[in-house]
Amino acid sequence: MKIHPLITTTDALADLCGRLAKSDFVTVDTEFMRENTYWPELCLVQIANTEEAAAVDPLAAGLDMTPLWDLLTDNEEVLKVFHAGGQDVEIVYNFTGRTPHPIFDTQIAMMAISQSEQIGYSNLVESWLGLTIDKGARFTDWSRRPLTERQIEYAIGDVTHLCKIFPKILARLKKTGRGAWLDQEMEKLADPENYRNEPNEAWERIKAPSRNAAVLGRLRALAAWREVEAQDKNIPRGRIARDETVADIASHPPKTQADLAKVRGLSAGWKDNEIGKRLMQTLADAQPLTDAEMPARAPRGAPLGKEGALVADLLKLLLKIRSREIDVAARLLARSDELEMLAAGVRKKLPILEGWRYEVFGHDALDLVEGKMAFAVVDGKLKMTHVDDEVEEPKGDTPDEAAA
């Protein structure tokens, strides 16, 4: 495989992307920094096919990344392969408003062919290629220039190794016949809605302090205000105010700006500065949620008392047994909250009762809830067995006949 020097010009990038556009697939990875910013700072993009690989420097002066973004988001003929690619996809979306498509994530794929829940890249490489990755550059400052040869070599290795691993995983998927299982997961990963950042929806990520419409209205307004402030300053939202502080202010709003000095988690300077003034105006403008805007009551566990909780525990045990039997990660089959909802009597809009999940696991889970399955120990292993609808009467003399 040919490894190109670090790409820093638009012409070199366009030439590379023109060749890669003829590939069946490309492997992609990014290096970024986000500890001190709201928006991830893209520092490096690595891309490869089976013949060549390169690292692209998005911080290079005058470099236009358009050829790369077009390859990733507009070319439907080339499959884009990532490992644990959620944050990589987010970065592409932030730059383009689009997501890579079609897409394949080897971490998700491993869940369909093994019991690995979230296998890391180093373990993936060791498992499939028998290689140990040098982790020395793992926590490097990717924004610092110039990059060393060791850093570039380390970064490019992420995509060259993946080029060898992806065909092997694909072949295993074809043998198991589980490729179709992943279609929905990959489309979910590529769905732009997952990466759209709407300030007015930011409150939904904060643990609600109550179900009072006025409190929730203030929470929505404050969360949106914090999001805009953080975006404008390009700093983490927690540097404006932590979630607990936002929730506390929504529940117990200060009466005057001077009272902000008493709020735990806020700087005393907010009592008379501009950001404090904007916060107070946000509170003044906040409106209670309407009935239509109120969030639905989320089921907490199994609302059937102790018996329902026991049923949920049995479902989780069934999930472990089934994932072991078919060598699939339990997380791919079902989530704990879905099992609790099933135990609580919910039957609609549960992924485990739809499509391939129903065939593989949901059908038996439903039978267990309805008393049609039981646990048994076979050859020293715990398994599930179906219970006959009608119990056959034992043959032979009855106790009374035997006594006679």
XYZ file of C-alpha atoms in Angstrom:
404
model
C 0.000 0.000 0.000
C 1.318 3.439 -0.919
C 1.475 5.934 1.956
C 1.408 9.547 0.778
C 3.133 12.464 2.504
C 0.890 14.672 4.625
C -1.588 16.391 2.295
C -1.615 20.162 2.719
C -2.778 21.488 -0.679
C -6.161 21.476 -2.409
C -4.711 20.059 -5.641
C -3.152 17.081 -3.862
C -6.396 16.460 -1.975
C -8.498 16.655 -5.149
C -6.190 14.187 -6.935
C -6.383 11.747 -4.019
C -10.159 11.962 -3.748
C -10.510 11.496 -7.499
C -8.712 8.168 -7.266
C -10.471 7.079 -4.074
C -13.840 7.801 -5.707
C -13.314 4.712 -7.878
C -12.968 2.397 -4.839
C -15.555 -0.017 -3.512
C -14.847 1.288 -0.014
C -12.636 3.718 1.872
C -11.685 3.639 5.531
C -11.871 6.924 7.423
C -10.734 8.264 10.779
C -10.247 11.710 12.303
C -8.149 13.270 15.020
C -9.680 16.198 16.854
C -9.571 18.239 20.043
C -12.689 19.227 21.979
C -11.693 19.571 25.610
C -11.679 23.370 25.556
C -14.160 24.157 22.774
C -17.838 23.753 22.020
C -17.210 22.666 18.439
C -14.690 19.834 17.946
C -11.513 21.220 16.383
C -10.666 18.982 13.432
C -6.907 18.467 13.314
C -6.377 15.551 10.923
C -8.342 13.277 8.581
C -6.989 9.876 7.574
C -8.395 8.011 4.596
C -7.393 4.894 2.665
C -8.433 2.214 0.218
C -6.663 -1.062 -0.454
C -4.005 0.631 -2.598
C -3.133 3.953 -0.961
C -3.505 5.932 2.243
C -2.965 9.498 3.337
C -3.449 11.940 6.179
C -4.998 15.301 5.349
C -4.139 18.434 7.331
C -7.312 20.552 7.598
C -5.325 23.229 9.462
C -3.022 23.816 6.473
C -3.276 27.372 5.146
C -5.391 27.639 1.996
C -6.505 24.001 1.965
C -10.062 23.566 0.640
C -11.586 20.395 2.115
C -14.484 20.314 -0.389
C -13.146 17.358 -2.445
C -13.025 15.213 0.687
C -16.424 16.299 1.997
C -17.971 15.591 -1.430
C -16.429 12.104 -1.510
C -17.748 11.288 1.941
C -21.246 12.754 1.672
C -22.195 12.824 -2.019
C -20.648 9.695 -3.541
C -23.143 6.874 -3.019
C -20.967 4.357 -4.880
C -18.224 4.251 -2.250
C -18.850 2.666 1.165
C -17.340 4.677 4.022
C -15.931 2.451 6.771
C -15.345 3.738 10.314
C -14.664 2.210 13.697
C -16.779 3.719 16.486
C -17.522 6.462 13.994
C -20.158 8.523 15.802
C -17.861 11.459 16.578
C -16.245 11.304 13.147
C -19.675 11.531 11.527
C -20.569 14.427 13.814
C -17.510 16.362 12.650
C -18.376 15.857 8.990
C -21.916 17.016 9.725
C -20.656 20.142 11.521
C -18.667 21.138 8.435
C -21.172 20.200 5.746
C -24.649 19.766 7.225
C -24.527 16.272 5.701
C -23.328 12.878 6.892
C -21.180 10.201 5.229
C -23.307 7.712 3.312
C -23.402 4.776 2.755
C -21.633 3.939 5.978
C -20.292 0.902 7.832
C -19.079 0.811 11.427
C -16.850 -2.109 12.383
C -17.557 -1.676 16.104
C -21.272 -2.154 15.498
C -20.594 -5.012 13.080
C -18.566 -6.822 15.741
C -21.682 -6.879 17.907
C -23.434 -8.965 15.249
C -20.704 -11.588 14.955
C -19.453 -11.777 18.540
C -20.421 -10.883 22.085
C -18.166 -7.803 22.013
C -20.232 -4.873 23.243
C -17.923 -1.948 22.375
C -14.615 -3.359 21.227
C -11.850 -0.761 21.098
C -9.727 -0.237 18.009
C -6.549 -1.637 19.582
C -8.334 -4.852 20.576
C -9.924 -5.065 17.129
C -6.520 -4.908 15.437
C -4.999 -7.413 17.828
C -7.946 -9.785 17.406
C -8.019 -9.763 13.598
C -4.417 -9.022 12.621
C -2.409 -10.142 15.641
C -0.726 -6.728 15.843
C -0.131 -4.541 18.875
C -0.669 -0.841 18.255
C 1.848 1.651 19.617
C -0.293 3.862 21.874
C 2.444 6.423 22.467
C 0.778 9.083 20.277
C -2.726 8.321 21.475
C -3.093 11.357 23.730
C -1.064 13.763 21.631
C -2.001 17.386 20.976
C -3.123 17.007 17.383
C -3.541 20.751 16.938
C 0.172 21.455 17.407
C 2.244 21.930 14.281
C 4.400 20.572 12.832
C 3.197 17.002 13.300
C 5.968 14.453 13.779
C 6.510 11.479 11.522
C 5.561 9.228 14.424
C 2.244 11.019 14.878
C 1.385 10.775 11.179
C 2.399 7.116 11.024
C 0.267 6.344 14.077
C -2.728 8.184 12.624
C -2.532 6.584 9.183
C -2.270 3.157 10.798
C -5.860 3.573 11.984
C -7.124 3.403 8.394
C -4.573 1.036 6.845
C -5.301 -1.643 9.449
C -9.029 -1.104 8.977
C -8.625 -1.728 5.237
C -7.436 -5.248 6.041
C -9.939 -5.903 8.812
C -13.129 -4.717 7.087
C -13.167 -7.415 4.337
C -12.641 -10.089 6.999
C -15.574 -8.811 9.072
C -17.707 -8.556 5.950
C -16.914 -12.151 5.014
C -17.863 -13.307 8.511
C -21.123 -11.360 8.297
C -21.963 -13.035 5.004
C -21.346 -16.475 6.515
C -23.621 -15.754 9.453
C -26.288 -14.177 7.243
C -26.601 -11.269 9.663
C -25.654 -8.465 7.335
C -29.274 -7.364 7.034
C -29.408 -6.956 10.812
C -27.015 -4.044 10.552
C -28.800 -2.066 7.852
C -31.013 -0.287 10.355
C -28.101 0.384 12.719
C -25.967 1.901 9.967
C -28.794 4.094 8.712
C -29.315 5.273 12.278
C -25.620 6.154 12.535
C -25.826 8.166 9.303
C -29.097 9.929 10.171
C -28.423 13.706 10.195
C -31.067 14.156 12.903
C -28.674 12.537 15.382
C -26.203 15.379 14.912
C -28.482 18.361 14.521
C -27.959 20.715 17.434
C -31.160 22.624 18.191
C -30.782 24.925 21.227
C -34.524 24.702 21.966
C -34.170 20.941 22.414
C -31.109 21.106 24.682
C -33.252 20.975 27.844
C -34.304 17.434 27.032
C -30.769 16.243 27.878
C -30.984 17.673 31.395
C -32.580 15.698 34.185
C -35.864 17.538 34.726
C -36.229 18.934 38.257
C -40.015 18.450 38.199
C -43.027 18.108 35.937
C -44.222 21.636 36.659
C -44.939 23.417 33.364
C -43.473 26.734 34.562
C -40.279 25.069 35.822
C -39.854 23.131 32.591
C -40.477 26.284 30.576
C -37.651 28.024 32.421
C -35.451 24.952 31.993
C -36.051 24.990 28.224
C -35.282 28.700 27.981
C -32.156 28.487 30.151
C -30.766 25.449 28.327
C -31.269 27.148 24.952
C -29.644 30.338 26.255
C -26.645 28.383 27.577
C -26.274 26.555 24.260
C -26.176 29.801 22.264
C -23.730 31.399 24.707
C -21.418 28.380 24.470
C -21.621 28.295 20.677
C -20.884 32.007 20.355
C -17.876 31.751 22.668
C -16.893 28.294 21.352
C -16.420 26.905 24.842
C -17.940 23.767 26.451
C -21.477 24.396 27.679
C -20.408 23.333 31.161
C -18.120 26.352 31.315
C -21.182 28.575 31.075
C -23.123 26.646 33.710
C -23.332 23.011 34.717
C -26.532 21.011 34.204
C -27.242 20.957 37.944
C -26.935 24.746 38.114
C -29.308 25.240 35.176
C -31.844 22.862 36.754
C -31.527 24.607 40.130
C -32.125 28.061 38.622
C -35.158 26.718 36.736
C -36.613 25.406 40.004
C -35.659 28.383 42.162
C -35.286 31.422 39.896
C -33.470 34.395 41.443
C -35.632 37.482 41.863
C -32.907 39.993 40.958
C -29.593 39.885 39.135
C -27.818 40.556 42.408
C -29.182 37.233 43.657
C -27.043 35.405 41.055
C -24.086 35.870 43.383
C -25.804 33.431 45.757
C -26.334 30.702 43.133
C -23.957 27.809 43.606
C -21.993 27.148 40.438
C -22.085 30.716 39.109
C -19.364 33.322 39.393
C -20.106 36.154 41.801
C -19.380 38.539 38.931
C -22.656 37.577 37.259
C -24.494 39.813 39.733
C -23.627 42.869 37.667
C -22.115 41.768 34.332
C -23.639 41.352 30.857
C -23.944 37.559 30.877
C -25.845 37.738 34.156
C -28.090 40.349 32.609
C -28.805 38.072 29.636
C -29.609 35.181 31.990
C -32.129 37.293 33.907
C -33.748 38.429 30.665
C -34.013 34.795 29.588
C -35.847 33.967 32.811
C -38.164 36.934 32.350
C -39.048 35.843 28.811
C -39.524 32.141 29.636
C -43.017 30.740 29.094
C -44.516 27.642 30.746
C -44.759 24.556 28.561
C -48.156 23.959 27.021
C -49.950 20.659 27.566
C -48.844 19.559 24.100
C -45.211 20.400 24.900
C -45.074 18.541 28.205
C -42.878 15.442 27.992
C -44.531 12.067 28.251
C -44.045 10.297 31.517
C -41.124 7.986 30.955
C -41.620 4.561 32.504
C -39.159 4.075 35.341
C -38.249 0.434 35.548
C -41.171 -1.971 35.614
C -44.172 -0.267 37.249
C -45.624 -3.590 38.375
C -44.077 -3.645 41.805
C -41.748 -6.403 42.902
C -43.253 -8.992 40.588
C -42.693 -6.803 37.542
C -39.094 -6.180 38.558
C -38.565 -9.944 38.859
C -39.974 -10.458 35.371
C -37.562 -7.827 34.052
C -34.689 -9.669 35.744
C -35.762 -12.910 34.077
C -35.841 -11.151 30.701
C -32.308 -9.891 31.271
C -31.227 -13.424 32.095
C -32.893 -14.662 28.906
C -31.022 -11.957 26.983
C -27.687 -13.179 28.356
C -28.536 -16.779 27.464
C -29.652 -15.915 23.945
C -26.658 -13.672 23.211
C -24.351 -16.484 24.340
C -26.208 -19.103 22.294
C -25.976 -17.193 19.006
C -22.721 -15.312 19.773
C -24.152 -11.813 19.488
C -23.622 -8.822 21.757
C -26.596 -8.498 24.110
C -26.695 -4.751 23.515
C -27.445 -5.297 19.834
C -30.493 -7.424 20.687
C -32.120 -5.296 23.374
C -31.619 -2.545 25.928
C -32.443 -2.877 29.624
C -35.140 -0.213 29.467
C -36.904 -2.101 26.658
C -36.985 -5.248 28.771
C -38.409 -3.315 31.697
C -41.096 -1.838 29.466
C -41.951 -5.304 28.132
C -42.241 -6.583 31.705
C -44.498 -3.611 32.466
C -46.926 -4.634 29.736
C -45.807 -2.331 26.917
C -46.181 -3.978 23.523
C -46.115 -1.082 21.035
C -43.077 0.622 19.490
C -40.583 -1.724 21.120
C -37.661 -2.546 18.788
C -37.397 -6.044 20.273
C -40.911 -6.810 19.004
C -40.111 -5.722 15.444
C -38.162 -7.148 12.501
C -35.196 -9.427 12.996
C -35.001 -8.676 16.729
C -38.451 -10.192 17.191
C -37.454 -13.331 15.305
C -34.161 -13.747 17.163
C -35.111 -12.664 20.678
C -38.386 -10.775 21.036
C -40.627 -13.768 20.320
C -39.089 -15.775 23.145
C -39.050 -12.753 25.439
C -42.773 -12.338 24.885
C -43.329 -16.057 25.523
C -41.416 -15.788 28.790
C -43.586 -12.900 29.965
C -46.697 -14.847 29.015
C -45.582 -18.003 30.831
C -44.800 -20.050 27.739
C -41.087 -20.494 28.474
C -39.114 -21.792 31.434
C -35.484 -22.076 32.487
C -33.766 -25.443 32.474
C -30.267 -26.764 33.097
C -29.045 -28.917 30.209
C -25.557 -30.464 30.340
C -24.622 -28.046 33.070
C -25.698 -24.971 31.092
C -28.681 -22.735 31.731
C -31.084 -22.728 28.770
C -34.638 -21.773 27.933
C -37.276 -24.320 26.972
C -40.800 -23.828 25.685
C -43.615 -25.001 27.908
C -46.318 -27.063 26.197
C -49.689 -25.379 26.101
C -51.303 -28.512 27.462
C -49.636 -30.671 30.089
C -49.933 -34.327 29.168
C -51.522 -36.515 31.862
C -49.043 -39.010 33.368
C -49.500 -42.581 32.199
C -49.976 -45.544 34.536
C -52.100 -46.109 37.617
C -53.470 -43.191 39.531
C -52.580 -43.020 43.236
C -56.076 -44.342 44.113
C -55.767 -47.252 41.655
C -52.352 -48.128 42.972
C -53.703 -48.180 46.523
C -56.493 -50.524 45.487
